[in-house]
């Protein structure tokens, strides 16, 4: 894995607390951060975690920027100590309209081009504000934070990681990853015991490839472990796998197959093995017939060879099914199921392929479905030490005299059913 940014890689663009996953398709790639458009041409061959300054590009588009790598960042100074000199008691007499700011929009854009740092721009805005001194100290801090977020002129390009991708997907739309928060993802990996040794079976439907990407990352590079990734559709979701920029060696040890197709292949192959072989007398004796008559037409034999050659040419999904079947015969060291549908039939179908005393982890967004699976597995006595758990996580704001939980947060990230197989 390269330590420098290359064309074709996925990157994470970070601006203060905001992160965005972007593919660096070509040198003309432009990433959109809010209303700002940033050209990524100058990021090529730069090391990851490099900080770039946003340089306005000349032209009609005032929101188009190019990147300039910097060694030392002139960070925004403590604006609270520099700019808050006096504060009002309340905001009842403040009229919030455009007349309170003495600078026009054109003058502010000119300031952004002339000033060397965001601190200078924000300082000019405060100096020309008629209502800033009359606001309360709390309102002044909010005003400075809002302006700091708007005029911050540095971005950092980072290498994608499971934590960053999980946070980006969760922030954009939690339903696209089935509500799997990062703390729940870590619990799934911990319960399943994924490591660089063994064979692991994963069924997932609807996480944009986040779960298989996390498993491949936990397995690591140049290890002996293998992963069979089962899915319900024709093509597996691999967005997160592609975003991680894994080596080909790691990707080759992840076999993605359709659940129903590979099960049909497995049981049909088993029936073919137990069927009786044909007797030698039934086999055609082509050599004897050819030697009897030298004038025999050779076209039938060439046609049969072409037909045999076409049969040998298998499609990629057939080869993956065959590779998965071989691993299913040897059985797996863990079973993980993250399904939108009711998981019990999937558990029942895949449980025979798991070795004894191995972990089983099932994720679902509703507790009642897992309780049904809990009772069924309990009565079948195929899994022991069954537990249904849920993570409880709260984000807290830590500020002087204003420490409290965040106003908007996720209350739940699904439930886990865990246990261990027995003979």
Phi, psi and omega in degrees: 000125185287147178269000180244159181282126182239151174295133183103344180275158168271142180227162175244118179265122185243126176230106189055241182267359183266133178233147180219134177272129185218140174267128178276079189292311180209181183291343180266011181295136179237129178256139182257120174244096186067234177271351182275140175245128187238124175279136185259011185303315185279001177273349182296134179067013174270149179294151173297156182069018175281139177264132181242144174266138179278117181252120179300137180264137182292138181150187181288325182282109181281350182256015179261129185231153169248167184257139176230109181296137181236148178274315179240135182263123174278087188291156177296126184285177181290093185293333181298315181287329184279322191253335182272098180256324177215151183224156178271175180272328176204174184252020187291333183261007182272130175257115184272090175218179185288345182288344181286339179261120184286340182269140176277172180296323179293322179292325178292319177296323177293324177297319181297329179280327185273322185285147182277334183221165179292330181300322180292320179296314181295322178298319178294322179295321179291320180298325183265006177272129182277340186252357186296317183291335182276348180285158175289163182298323179295317178293324178295320178295319178296321179297315180294320179295321180295317179289324178297319179295324183285321188254012179292126191251020180236143173229154177237135179256121185243158176283137179298140175226166181299320180296315181294316181295318179297318179293320180295312180297320181295319182291321181291307180196107183294334180291335180288343174245022178058028178073016180281103177281166185295325179292324176291321177299318178295325178292321178298315180294321181292314181295323183282343177068036181291130181208191185278003180231133175116182178233134188233142182244124182232130169242126178216146180219092172111037175242016181057029178079011182293317182293310177297327177296319178294323179292316179298321178295321179288327177295320176087173181270148176056047176241178182265351186288152177225152182233130171255114183257109180262145182214162184273344187262186178285325182233135180285148175282120186229025183298312181291327178296316178294324182292337182281351178055047180292157174289153177303327179297323178288320181293328180291338179270006173249112182258115181259120183224155173284135185301309186289325180293316183288327176293321177295319178297317182297312184284329175291323177293323177296322178291324180293327181289326182275349178289153184287138177286155180287148181283154181299329182294337181278346182284139179290141179256081185289324184295318181296319181293324181290320181290336180289326183224113182285344181268016181293140179290131183272359183296317180300320181293322179292323177294319179295324178293321177296319179295320179294321180294322178293326178292328181287338179280098181263152176285166185296322181292331176289321177294320178293321176299317180297319178294321179292323179297320178299320177289326179293329176294325180277346180072163191248164181262355177194151177232125179232130182232122174234099191232142172285326179280174178295125191276354190295317180296327177291319177299314181298324181283328186261343183298325178296345181267010181252137179292159176294152178061036178242151185286147174234127182231127179234129179248141174206156182279345181242142182286325186297322179296317179291329177293324175297316177296323178301312182292320180294316179291327178295319181287330180280344178058034177261343180226136180244171180054049181284135179219141172246119185232163176214136179280143179237110184228136178228136174268134183245141171269123182249101178220156179301123179063009180220049177266117182198163175297153178300145182293319180246121179203167179275130181277333185211150179232039177086183184229154181239134171251119184235153178184183180229139183286151175226159180285000000 
